[in-house]
CSV table of C-alpha atoms and ligand atoms in Angstrom, one decimal:
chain,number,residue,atom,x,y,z
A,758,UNK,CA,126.9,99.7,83.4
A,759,UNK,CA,123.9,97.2,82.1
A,760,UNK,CA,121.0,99.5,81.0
A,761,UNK,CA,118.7,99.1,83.2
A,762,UNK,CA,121.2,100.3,86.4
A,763,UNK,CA,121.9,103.2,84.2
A,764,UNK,CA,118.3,104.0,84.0
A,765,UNK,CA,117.6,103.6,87.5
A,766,UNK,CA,120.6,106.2,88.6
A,767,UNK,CA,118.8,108.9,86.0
A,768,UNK,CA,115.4,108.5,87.3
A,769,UNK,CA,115.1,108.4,91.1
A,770,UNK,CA,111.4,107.2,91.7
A,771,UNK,CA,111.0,109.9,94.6
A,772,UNK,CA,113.3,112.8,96.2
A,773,UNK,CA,114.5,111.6,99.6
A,774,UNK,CA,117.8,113.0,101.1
A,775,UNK,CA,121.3,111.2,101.3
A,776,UNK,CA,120.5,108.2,98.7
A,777,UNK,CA,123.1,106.2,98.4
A,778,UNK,CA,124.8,106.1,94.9
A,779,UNK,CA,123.6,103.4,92.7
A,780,UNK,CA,127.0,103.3,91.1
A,781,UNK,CA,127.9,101.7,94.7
A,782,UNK,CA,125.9,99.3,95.0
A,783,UNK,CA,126.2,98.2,91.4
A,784,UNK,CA,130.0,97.9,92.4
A,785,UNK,CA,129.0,95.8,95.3
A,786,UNK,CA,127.2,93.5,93.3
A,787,UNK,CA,127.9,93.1,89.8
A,788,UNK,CA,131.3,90.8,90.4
A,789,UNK,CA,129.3,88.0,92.3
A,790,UNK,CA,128.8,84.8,90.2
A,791,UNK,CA,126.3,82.7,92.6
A,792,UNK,CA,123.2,83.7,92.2
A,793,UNK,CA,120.6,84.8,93.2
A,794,UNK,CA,122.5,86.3,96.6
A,795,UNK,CA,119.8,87.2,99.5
A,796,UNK,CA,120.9,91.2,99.8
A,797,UNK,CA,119.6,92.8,103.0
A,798,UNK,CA,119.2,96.4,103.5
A,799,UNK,CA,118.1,97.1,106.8
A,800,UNK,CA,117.3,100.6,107.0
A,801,UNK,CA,115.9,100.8,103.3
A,802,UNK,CA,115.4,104.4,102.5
A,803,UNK,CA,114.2,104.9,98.7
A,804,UNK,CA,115.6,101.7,98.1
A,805,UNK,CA,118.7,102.0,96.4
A,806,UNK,CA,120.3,99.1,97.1
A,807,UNK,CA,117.4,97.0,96.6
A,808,UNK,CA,115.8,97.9,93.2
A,809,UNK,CA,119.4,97.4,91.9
A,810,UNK,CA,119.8,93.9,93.9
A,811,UNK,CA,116.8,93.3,92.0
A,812,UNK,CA,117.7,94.5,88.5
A,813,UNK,CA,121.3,92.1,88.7
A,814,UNK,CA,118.3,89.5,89.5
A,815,UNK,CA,118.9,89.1,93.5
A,816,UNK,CA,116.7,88.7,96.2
A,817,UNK,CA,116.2,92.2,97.5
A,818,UNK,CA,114.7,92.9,101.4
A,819,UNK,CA,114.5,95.7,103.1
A,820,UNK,CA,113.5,97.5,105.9
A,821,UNK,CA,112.2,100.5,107.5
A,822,UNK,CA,110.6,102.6,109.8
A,823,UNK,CA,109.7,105.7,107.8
A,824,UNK,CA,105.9,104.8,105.9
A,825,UNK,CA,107.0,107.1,103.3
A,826,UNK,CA,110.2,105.6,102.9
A,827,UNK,CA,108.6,102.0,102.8
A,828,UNK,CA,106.2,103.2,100.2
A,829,UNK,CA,108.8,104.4,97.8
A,830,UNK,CA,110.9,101.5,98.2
A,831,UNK,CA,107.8,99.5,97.7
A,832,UNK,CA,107.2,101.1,94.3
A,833,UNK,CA,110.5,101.5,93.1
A,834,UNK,CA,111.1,97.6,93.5
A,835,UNK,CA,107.8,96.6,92.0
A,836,UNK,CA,106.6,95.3,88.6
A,837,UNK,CA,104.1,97.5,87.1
A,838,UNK,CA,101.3,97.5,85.1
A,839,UNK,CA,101.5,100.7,83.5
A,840,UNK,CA,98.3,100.9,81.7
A,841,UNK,CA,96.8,100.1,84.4
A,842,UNK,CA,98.1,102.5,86.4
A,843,UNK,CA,97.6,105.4,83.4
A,844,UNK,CA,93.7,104.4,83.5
A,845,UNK,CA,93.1,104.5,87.7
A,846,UNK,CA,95.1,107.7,87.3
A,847,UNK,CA,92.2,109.3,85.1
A,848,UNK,CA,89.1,107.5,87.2
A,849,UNK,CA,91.0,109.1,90.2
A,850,UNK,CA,91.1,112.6,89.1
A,851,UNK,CA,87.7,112.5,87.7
A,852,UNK,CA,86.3,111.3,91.0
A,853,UNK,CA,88.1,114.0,92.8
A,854,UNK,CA,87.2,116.5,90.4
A,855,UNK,CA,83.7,115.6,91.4
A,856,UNK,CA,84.1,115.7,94.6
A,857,UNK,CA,86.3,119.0,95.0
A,858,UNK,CA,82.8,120.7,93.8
A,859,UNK,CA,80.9,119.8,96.8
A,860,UNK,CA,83.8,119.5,99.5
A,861,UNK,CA,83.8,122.8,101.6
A,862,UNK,CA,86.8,123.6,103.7
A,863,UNK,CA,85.8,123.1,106.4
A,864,UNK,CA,85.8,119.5,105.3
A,865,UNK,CA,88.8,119.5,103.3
A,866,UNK,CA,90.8,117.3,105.9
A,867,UNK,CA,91.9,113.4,105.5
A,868,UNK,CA,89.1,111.1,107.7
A,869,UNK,CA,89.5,110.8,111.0
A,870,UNK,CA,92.0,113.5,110.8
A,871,UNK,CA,92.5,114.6,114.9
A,872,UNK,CA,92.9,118.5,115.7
A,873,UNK,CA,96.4,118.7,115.8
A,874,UNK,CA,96.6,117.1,112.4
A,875,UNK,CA,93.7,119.4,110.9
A,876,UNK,CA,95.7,122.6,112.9
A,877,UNK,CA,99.1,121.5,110.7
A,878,UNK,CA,96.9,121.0,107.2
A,879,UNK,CA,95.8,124.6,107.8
A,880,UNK,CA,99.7,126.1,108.3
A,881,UNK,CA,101.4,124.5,105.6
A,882,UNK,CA,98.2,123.9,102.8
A,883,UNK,CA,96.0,127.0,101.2
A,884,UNK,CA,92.1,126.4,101.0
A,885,UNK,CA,92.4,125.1,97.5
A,886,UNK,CA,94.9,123.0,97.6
A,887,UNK,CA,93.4,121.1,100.6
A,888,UNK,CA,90.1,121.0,99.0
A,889,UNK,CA,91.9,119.5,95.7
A,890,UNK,CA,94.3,117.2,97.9
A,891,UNK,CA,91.5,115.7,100.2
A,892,UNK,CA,89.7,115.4,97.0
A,893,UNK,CA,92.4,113.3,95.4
A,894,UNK,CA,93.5,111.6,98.5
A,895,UNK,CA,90.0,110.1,99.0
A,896,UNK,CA,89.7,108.9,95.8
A,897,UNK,CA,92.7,107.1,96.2
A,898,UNK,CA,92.3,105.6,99.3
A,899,UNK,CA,89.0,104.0,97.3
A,900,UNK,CA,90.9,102.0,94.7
A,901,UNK,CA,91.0,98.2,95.7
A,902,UNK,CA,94.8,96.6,94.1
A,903,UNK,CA,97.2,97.7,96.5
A,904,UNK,CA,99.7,97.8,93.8
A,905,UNK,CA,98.0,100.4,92.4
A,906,UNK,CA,96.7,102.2,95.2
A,907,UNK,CA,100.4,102.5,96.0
A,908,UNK,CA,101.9,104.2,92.8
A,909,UNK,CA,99.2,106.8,92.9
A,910,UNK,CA,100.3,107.6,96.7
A,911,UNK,CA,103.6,107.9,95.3
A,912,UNK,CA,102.6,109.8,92.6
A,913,UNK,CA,100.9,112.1,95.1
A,914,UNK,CA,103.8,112.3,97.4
A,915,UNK,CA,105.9,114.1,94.3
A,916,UNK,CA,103.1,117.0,94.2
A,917,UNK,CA,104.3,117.8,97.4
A,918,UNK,CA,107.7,117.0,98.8
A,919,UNK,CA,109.7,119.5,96.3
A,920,UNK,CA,112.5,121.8,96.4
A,921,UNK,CA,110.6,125.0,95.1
A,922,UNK,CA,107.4,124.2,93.9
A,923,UNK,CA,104.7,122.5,95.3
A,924,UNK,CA,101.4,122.0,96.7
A,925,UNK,CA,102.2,123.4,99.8
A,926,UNK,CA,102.8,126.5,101.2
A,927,UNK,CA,107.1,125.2,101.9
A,928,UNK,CA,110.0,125.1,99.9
A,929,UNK,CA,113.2,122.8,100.6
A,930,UNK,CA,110.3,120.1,101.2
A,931,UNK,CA,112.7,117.5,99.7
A,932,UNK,CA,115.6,118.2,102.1
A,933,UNK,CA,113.9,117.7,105.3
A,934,UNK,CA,113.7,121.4,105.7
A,935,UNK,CA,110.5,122.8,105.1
A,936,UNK,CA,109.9,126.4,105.4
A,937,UNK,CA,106.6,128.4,104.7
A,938,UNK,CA,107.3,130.9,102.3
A,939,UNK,CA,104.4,131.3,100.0
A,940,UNK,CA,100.6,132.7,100.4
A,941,UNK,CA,99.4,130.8,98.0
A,942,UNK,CA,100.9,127.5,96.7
A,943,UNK,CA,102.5,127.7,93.2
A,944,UNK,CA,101.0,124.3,92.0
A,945,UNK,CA,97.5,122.8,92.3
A,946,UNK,CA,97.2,119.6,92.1
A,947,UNK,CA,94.5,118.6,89.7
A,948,UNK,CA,97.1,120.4,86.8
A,949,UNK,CA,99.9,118.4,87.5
A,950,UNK,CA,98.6,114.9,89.1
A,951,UNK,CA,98.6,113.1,85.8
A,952,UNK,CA,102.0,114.6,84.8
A,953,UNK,CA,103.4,113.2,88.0
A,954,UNK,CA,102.0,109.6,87.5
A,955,UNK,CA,104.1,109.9,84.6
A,956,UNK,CA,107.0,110.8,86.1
A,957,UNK,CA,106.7,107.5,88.4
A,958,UNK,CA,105.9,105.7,85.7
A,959,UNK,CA,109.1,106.8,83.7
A,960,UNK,CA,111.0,105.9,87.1
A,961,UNK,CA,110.0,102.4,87.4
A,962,UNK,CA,112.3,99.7,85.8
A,963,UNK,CA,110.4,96.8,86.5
A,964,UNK,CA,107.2,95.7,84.3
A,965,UNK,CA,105.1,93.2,85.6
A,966,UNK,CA,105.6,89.9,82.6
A,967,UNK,CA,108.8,91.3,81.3
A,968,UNK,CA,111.7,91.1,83.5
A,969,UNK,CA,110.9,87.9,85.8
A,970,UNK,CA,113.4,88.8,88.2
A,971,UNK,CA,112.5,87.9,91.9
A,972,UNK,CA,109.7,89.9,93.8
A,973,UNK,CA,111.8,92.1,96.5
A,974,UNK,CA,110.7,92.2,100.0
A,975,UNK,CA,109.8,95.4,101.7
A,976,UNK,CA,108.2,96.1,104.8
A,977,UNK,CA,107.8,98.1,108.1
A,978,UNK,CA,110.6,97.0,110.8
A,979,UNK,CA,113.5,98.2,112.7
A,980,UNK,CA,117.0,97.6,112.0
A,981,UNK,CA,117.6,96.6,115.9
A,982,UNK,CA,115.5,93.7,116.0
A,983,UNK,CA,115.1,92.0,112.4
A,984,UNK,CA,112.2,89.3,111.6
A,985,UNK,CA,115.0,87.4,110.2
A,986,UNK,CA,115.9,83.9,110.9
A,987,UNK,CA,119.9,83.4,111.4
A,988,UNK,CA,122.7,82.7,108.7
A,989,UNK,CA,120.1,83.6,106.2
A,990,UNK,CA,121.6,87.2,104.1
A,991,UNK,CA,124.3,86.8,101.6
A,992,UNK,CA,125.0,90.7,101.6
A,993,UNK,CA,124.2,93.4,103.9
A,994,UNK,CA,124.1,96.9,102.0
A,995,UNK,CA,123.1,99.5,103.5
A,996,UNK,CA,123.5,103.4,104.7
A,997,UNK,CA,122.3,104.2,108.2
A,998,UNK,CA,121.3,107.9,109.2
A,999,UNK,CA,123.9,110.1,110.0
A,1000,UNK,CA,123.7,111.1,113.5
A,1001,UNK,CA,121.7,114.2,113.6
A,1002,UNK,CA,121.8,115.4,109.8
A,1003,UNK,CA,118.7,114.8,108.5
A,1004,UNK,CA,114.9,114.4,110.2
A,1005,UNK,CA,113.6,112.8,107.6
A,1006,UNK,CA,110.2,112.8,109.0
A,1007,UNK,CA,109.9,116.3,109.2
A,1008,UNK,CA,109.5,116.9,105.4
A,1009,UNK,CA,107.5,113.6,104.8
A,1010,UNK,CA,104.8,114.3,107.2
A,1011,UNK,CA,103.6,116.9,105.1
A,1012,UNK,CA,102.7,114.1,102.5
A,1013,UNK,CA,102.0,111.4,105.3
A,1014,UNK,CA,98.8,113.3,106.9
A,1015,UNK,CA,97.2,113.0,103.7
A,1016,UNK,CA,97.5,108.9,103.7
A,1017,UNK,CA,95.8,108.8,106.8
A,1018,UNK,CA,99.1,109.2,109.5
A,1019,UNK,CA,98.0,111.8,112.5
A,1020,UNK,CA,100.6,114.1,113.6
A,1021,UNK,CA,101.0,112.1,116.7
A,1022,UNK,CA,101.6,108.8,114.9
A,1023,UNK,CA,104.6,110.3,113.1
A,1024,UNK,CA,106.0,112.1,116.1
A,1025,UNK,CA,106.1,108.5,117.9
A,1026,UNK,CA,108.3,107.3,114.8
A,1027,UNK,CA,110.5,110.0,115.1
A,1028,UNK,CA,111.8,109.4,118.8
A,1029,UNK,CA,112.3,106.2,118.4
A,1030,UNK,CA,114.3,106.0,115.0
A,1031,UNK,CA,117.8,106.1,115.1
A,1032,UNK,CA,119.3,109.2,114.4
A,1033,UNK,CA,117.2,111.9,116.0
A,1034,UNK,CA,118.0,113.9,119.0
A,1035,UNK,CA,116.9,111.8,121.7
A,1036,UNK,CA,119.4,111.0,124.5
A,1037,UNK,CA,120.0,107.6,126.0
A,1038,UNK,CA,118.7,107.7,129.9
A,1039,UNK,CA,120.1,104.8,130.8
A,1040,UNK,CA,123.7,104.0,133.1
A,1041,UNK,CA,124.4,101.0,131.8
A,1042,UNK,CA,123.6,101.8,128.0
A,1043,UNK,CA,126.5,104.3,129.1
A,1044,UNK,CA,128.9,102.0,130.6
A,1045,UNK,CA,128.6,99.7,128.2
A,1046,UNK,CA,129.1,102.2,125.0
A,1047,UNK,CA,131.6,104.9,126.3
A,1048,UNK,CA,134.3,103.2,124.8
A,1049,UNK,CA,132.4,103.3,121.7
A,1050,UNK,CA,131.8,107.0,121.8
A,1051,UNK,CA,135.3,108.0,122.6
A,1052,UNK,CA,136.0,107.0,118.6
A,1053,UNK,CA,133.5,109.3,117.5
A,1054,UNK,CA,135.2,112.7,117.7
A,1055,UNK,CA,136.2,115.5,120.4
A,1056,UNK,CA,133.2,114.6,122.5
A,1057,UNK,CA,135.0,116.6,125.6
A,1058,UNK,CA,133.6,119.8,123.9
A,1059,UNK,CA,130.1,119.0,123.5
A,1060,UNK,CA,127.1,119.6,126.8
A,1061,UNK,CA,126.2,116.5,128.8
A,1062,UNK,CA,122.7,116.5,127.0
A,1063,UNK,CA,124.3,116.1,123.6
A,1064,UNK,CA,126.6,113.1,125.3
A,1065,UNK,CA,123.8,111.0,125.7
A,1066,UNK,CA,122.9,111.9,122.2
A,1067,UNK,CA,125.9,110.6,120.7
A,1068,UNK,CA,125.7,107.7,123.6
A,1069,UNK,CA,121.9,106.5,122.1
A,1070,UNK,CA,123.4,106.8,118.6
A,1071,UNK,CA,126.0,104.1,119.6
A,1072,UNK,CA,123.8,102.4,121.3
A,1073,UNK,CA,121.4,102.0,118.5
A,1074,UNK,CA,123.9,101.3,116.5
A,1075,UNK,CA,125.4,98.6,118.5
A,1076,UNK,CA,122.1,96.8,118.6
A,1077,UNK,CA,122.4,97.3,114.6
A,1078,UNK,CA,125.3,95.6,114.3
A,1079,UNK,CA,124.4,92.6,115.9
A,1080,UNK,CA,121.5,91.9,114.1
A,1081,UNK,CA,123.7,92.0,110.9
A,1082,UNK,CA,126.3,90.0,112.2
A,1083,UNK,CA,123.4,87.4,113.5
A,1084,UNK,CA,121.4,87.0,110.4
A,1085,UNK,CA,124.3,88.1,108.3
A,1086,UNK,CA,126.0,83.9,106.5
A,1087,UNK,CA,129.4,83.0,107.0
A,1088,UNK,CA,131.9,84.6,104.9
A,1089,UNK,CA,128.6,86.7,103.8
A,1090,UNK,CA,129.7,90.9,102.8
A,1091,UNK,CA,128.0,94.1,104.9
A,1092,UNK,CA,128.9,97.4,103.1
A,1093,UNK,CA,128.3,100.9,105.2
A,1094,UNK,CA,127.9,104.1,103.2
A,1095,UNK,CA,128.2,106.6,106.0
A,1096,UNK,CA,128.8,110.0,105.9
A,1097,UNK,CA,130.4,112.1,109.0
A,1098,UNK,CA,128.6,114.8,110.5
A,1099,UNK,CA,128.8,117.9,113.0
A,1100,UNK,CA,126.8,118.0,116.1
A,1101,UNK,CA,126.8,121.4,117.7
A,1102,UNK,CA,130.0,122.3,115.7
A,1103,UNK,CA,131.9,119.6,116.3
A,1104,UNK,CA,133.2,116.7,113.8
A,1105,UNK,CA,131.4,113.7,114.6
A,1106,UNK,CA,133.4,110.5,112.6
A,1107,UNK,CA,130.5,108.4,112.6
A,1108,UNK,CA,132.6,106.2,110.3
A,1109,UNK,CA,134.8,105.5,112.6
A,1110,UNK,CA,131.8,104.6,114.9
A,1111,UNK,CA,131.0,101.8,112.5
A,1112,UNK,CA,134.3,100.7,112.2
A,1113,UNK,CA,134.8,99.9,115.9
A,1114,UNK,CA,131.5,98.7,116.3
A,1115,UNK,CA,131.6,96.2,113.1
A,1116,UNK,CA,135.2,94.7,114.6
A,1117,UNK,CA,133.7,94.8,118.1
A,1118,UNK,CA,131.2,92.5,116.5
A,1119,UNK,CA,133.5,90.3,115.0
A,1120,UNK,CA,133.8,91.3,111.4
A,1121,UNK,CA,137.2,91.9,109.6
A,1122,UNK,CA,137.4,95.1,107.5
A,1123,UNK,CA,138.1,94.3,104.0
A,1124,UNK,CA,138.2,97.8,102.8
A,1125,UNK,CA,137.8,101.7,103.9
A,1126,UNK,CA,137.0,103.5,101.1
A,1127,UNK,CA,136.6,107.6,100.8
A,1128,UNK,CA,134.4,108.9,98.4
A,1129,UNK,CA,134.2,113.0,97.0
A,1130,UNK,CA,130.4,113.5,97.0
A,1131,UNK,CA,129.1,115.2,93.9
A,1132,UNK,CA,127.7,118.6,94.4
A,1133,UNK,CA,123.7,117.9,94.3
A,1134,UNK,CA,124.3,115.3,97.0
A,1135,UNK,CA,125.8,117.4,99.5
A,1136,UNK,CA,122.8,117.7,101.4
A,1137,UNK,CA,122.9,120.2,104.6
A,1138,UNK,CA,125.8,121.5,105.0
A,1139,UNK,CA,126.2,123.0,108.9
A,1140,UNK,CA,124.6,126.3,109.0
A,1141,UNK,CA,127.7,128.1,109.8
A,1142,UNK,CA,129.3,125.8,106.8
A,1143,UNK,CA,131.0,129.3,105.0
A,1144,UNK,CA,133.2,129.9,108.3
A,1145,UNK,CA,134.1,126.4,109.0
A,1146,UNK,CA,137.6,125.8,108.8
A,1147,UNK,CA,138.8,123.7,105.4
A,1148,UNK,CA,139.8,120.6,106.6
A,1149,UNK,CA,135.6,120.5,108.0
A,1150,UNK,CA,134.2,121.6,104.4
A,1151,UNK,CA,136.4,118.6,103.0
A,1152,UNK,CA,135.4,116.1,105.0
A,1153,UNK,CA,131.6,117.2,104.4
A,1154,UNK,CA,132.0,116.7,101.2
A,1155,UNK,CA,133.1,112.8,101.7
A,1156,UNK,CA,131.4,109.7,102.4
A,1157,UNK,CA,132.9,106.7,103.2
A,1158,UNK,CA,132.3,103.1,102.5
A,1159,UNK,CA,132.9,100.4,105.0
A,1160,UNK,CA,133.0,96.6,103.7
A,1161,UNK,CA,133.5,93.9,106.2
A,1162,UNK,CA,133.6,90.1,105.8
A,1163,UNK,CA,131.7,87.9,108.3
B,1529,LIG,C1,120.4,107.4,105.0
B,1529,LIG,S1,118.8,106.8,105.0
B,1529,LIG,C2,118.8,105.5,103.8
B,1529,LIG,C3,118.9,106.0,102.4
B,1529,LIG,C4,118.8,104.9,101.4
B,1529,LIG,N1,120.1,104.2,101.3
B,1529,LIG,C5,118.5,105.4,100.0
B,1529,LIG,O1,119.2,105.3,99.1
B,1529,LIG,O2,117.4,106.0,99.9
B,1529,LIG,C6,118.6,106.1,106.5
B,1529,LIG,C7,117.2,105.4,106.7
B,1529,LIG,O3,117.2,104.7,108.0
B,1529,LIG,C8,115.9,104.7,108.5
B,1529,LIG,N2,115.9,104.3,109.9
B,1529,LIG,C9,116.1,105.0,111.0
B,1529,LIG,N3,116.0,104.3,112.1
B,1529,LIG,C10,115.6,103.0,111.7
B,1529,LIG,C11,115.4,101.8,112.4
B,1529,LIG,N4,115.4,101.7,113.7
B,1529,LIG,N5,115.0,100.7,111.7
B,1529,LIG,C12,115.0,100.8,110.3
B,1529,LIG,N6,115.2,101.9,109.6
B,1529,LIG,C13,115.6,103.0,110.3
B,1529,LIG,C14,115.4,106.1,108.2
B,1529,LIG,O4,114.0,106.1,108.2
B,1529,LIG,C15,116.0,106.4,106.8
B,1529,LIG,O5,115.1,106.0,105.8
């Protein structure tokens, strides 16, 4: 593996749950001579796939919903000015020490912040951490280059979305799975802000007037209706969300209120990504994808509600997949990485999902690959994952990858 892909699987730019292996999409990519390809990821995440697109020197685009996720990818695929980064990082942590003096709590709150957003700032932050963090927060949200302004967000966003220890009052931050556990929060962020532009700094491959690969393309959009024009991707790569294994919003938000996103904004981002628990209300949706859903699993066992789960899943997915196959080239790749999961105890292959879909579709499977996850990336394992039966703690520890020729 060249150096720079080797670098990027050591130093992740930002926890998020269920990234996709580099090693995968270096695999993908690595054996194609024309270049640069136009590589697509349409439901972006972190950005794997695209900040190694980018390293082999494609063009990398990506979407997402998520503003968290959108702002890592953003930084990870960016070229950096790293001194000038190091140098805002000080002005912005004098400033907020400046400010924390005067700023009571009573006003230690983003702007604009509405109650309900203020109400979940007081559960999860203690007094001094939400003085220091609207301190810091407001002094970023003062610095003009974008660029810039968006490393030190990142930055920011590692103080808090952690395993064990944060600036909040939760662990398991960095799984999706916040719980409160602490009185007072074991970091504060003044001590550790310029360690953690560091950190981000170590993480990012790409320095502005070195590499002069092309500039990847990031922004906010959904996956079921792409701002793409037709024929236009070389390579689809991508892993969608497994159906009902990880709310990804639910651990961000504790970073996201600081950048200015209410409680309300994020909730409206959560119903309507694809993934989360909300069940398709329409009859012809479920005319039209029962066939679909019957590939998924032993769907007799589950409640009605959780069949129109599963139904809005294929649904979603559906509208997915013909998006990829409509701006997706002739003869052009789209690899899956997609891991199965269980919904109310039961197996739910959403491989196979994406297998029926993808030939319904028109695309011809090229191969069906299973892959043993290592260890740290076995992220949530069902609660009652010690009694399952064997043959489910195997296939939770598999993902598979899909590739399909258009
Ligand atoms: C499994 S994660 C991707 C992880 C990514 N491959 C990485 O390495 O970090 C799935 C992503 O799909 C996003 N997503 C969910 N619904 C979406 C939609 N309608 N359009 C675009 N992205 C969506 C989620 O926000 C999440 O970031």
């Amino acid at each position: 593996m060249i150096k720079i892909v080797d670098d990027i699987c050591k130093h992740p730019m930002h926890p998020f749950p269920a990234r996709m292996a580099p090693a995968i999409v270096w695999e993908n990519l690595k054996t194609d001579e024309r270049k640069p390809l136009s590589v697509l990821d349409p439901m972006v995440g972190s950005g794997t796939s695209l900040v190694i697109a980018k390293a082999l020197g494609h063009k990398a685009i990506g979407f997402d919903r998520d503003p968290l996720a959108l702002l890592i990818a953003k930084v990870w695929c960016s070229d950096v000015e790293k001194e000038k980064v190091k140098l805002k990082a000080k002005t912005v942590i004098d400033r907020a020490k400046k400010r924390y003096r005067t700023l009571t709590v009573g006003k230690a709150y983003p702007r604009n912040a509405d109650a309900e957003t203020r109400a979940f700032i007081r559960y999860w932050f203690d007094k001094i951490n939400r003085r220091q963090l609207a301190a810091l927060s407001d002094a970023i949200k003062g610095i003009r280059n974008e660029n810039t302004k968006t490393f030190l967000w990142c930055a920011f966003s590692r103080l808090i979305i952690t395993k064990k220890v944060g600036a909040s009052l939760a662990m398991d931050i960095s799984h999706s799975r916040p719980h409160r556990v602490y009185d007072k929060a074991p970091i504060k962020p003044f001590d550790k802000f310029e360690e953690v532009v560091n950190k981000v700094l170590k993480s990012a491959p790409f320095e502005k007037g070195k590499q002069n690969l092309p500039k990847a393309q990031i922004q906010d959009g959904d996956a079921r209706e792409l701002p793409l024009i037709d024929n236009s991707i070389d390579m689809v790569i991508t892993s969608p969300p497994y159906l009902n294994a990880i709310d990804y919003l639910r651990g961000h938000k504790l970073s996201l209120v600081w950048m200015g996103y209410s409680i309300k904004e994020i909730r409206h981002i959560r119903s309507t990504n694809i993934g989360t628990e909300v069940s398709c209300r329409c009859d012809s949706e479920k005319e039209q994808h029962t066939q679909a859903l019957m590939e998924i699993g032993s769907i007799d066992k589950l409640t009605e509600r959780t069949k129109r789960i599963l139904l809005k899943y294929a649904y979603d997915m559906d509208a997915v997949m013909s998006e990829i196959k409509r701006v997706l080239a002739k003869n052009g790749r789209a690899v899956f990485v997609i891991g199965d999961s269980t919904i109310r105890g039961v197996f739910v292959k959403n491989s196979k999902l994406i297998k029926y879909l993808a030939t319904e579709h028109g695309f011809s499977l090229q191969s069906d690959i299973r892959r043993i996850l290592p260890e740290k990336h076995r992220y949530l394992p069902p609660p009652n994952y010690k009694k399952s039966g064997t043959e489910l703690q195997h296939r939770m520890r598999e993902e598979v990858i899909l590739t399909f020729r258009n």
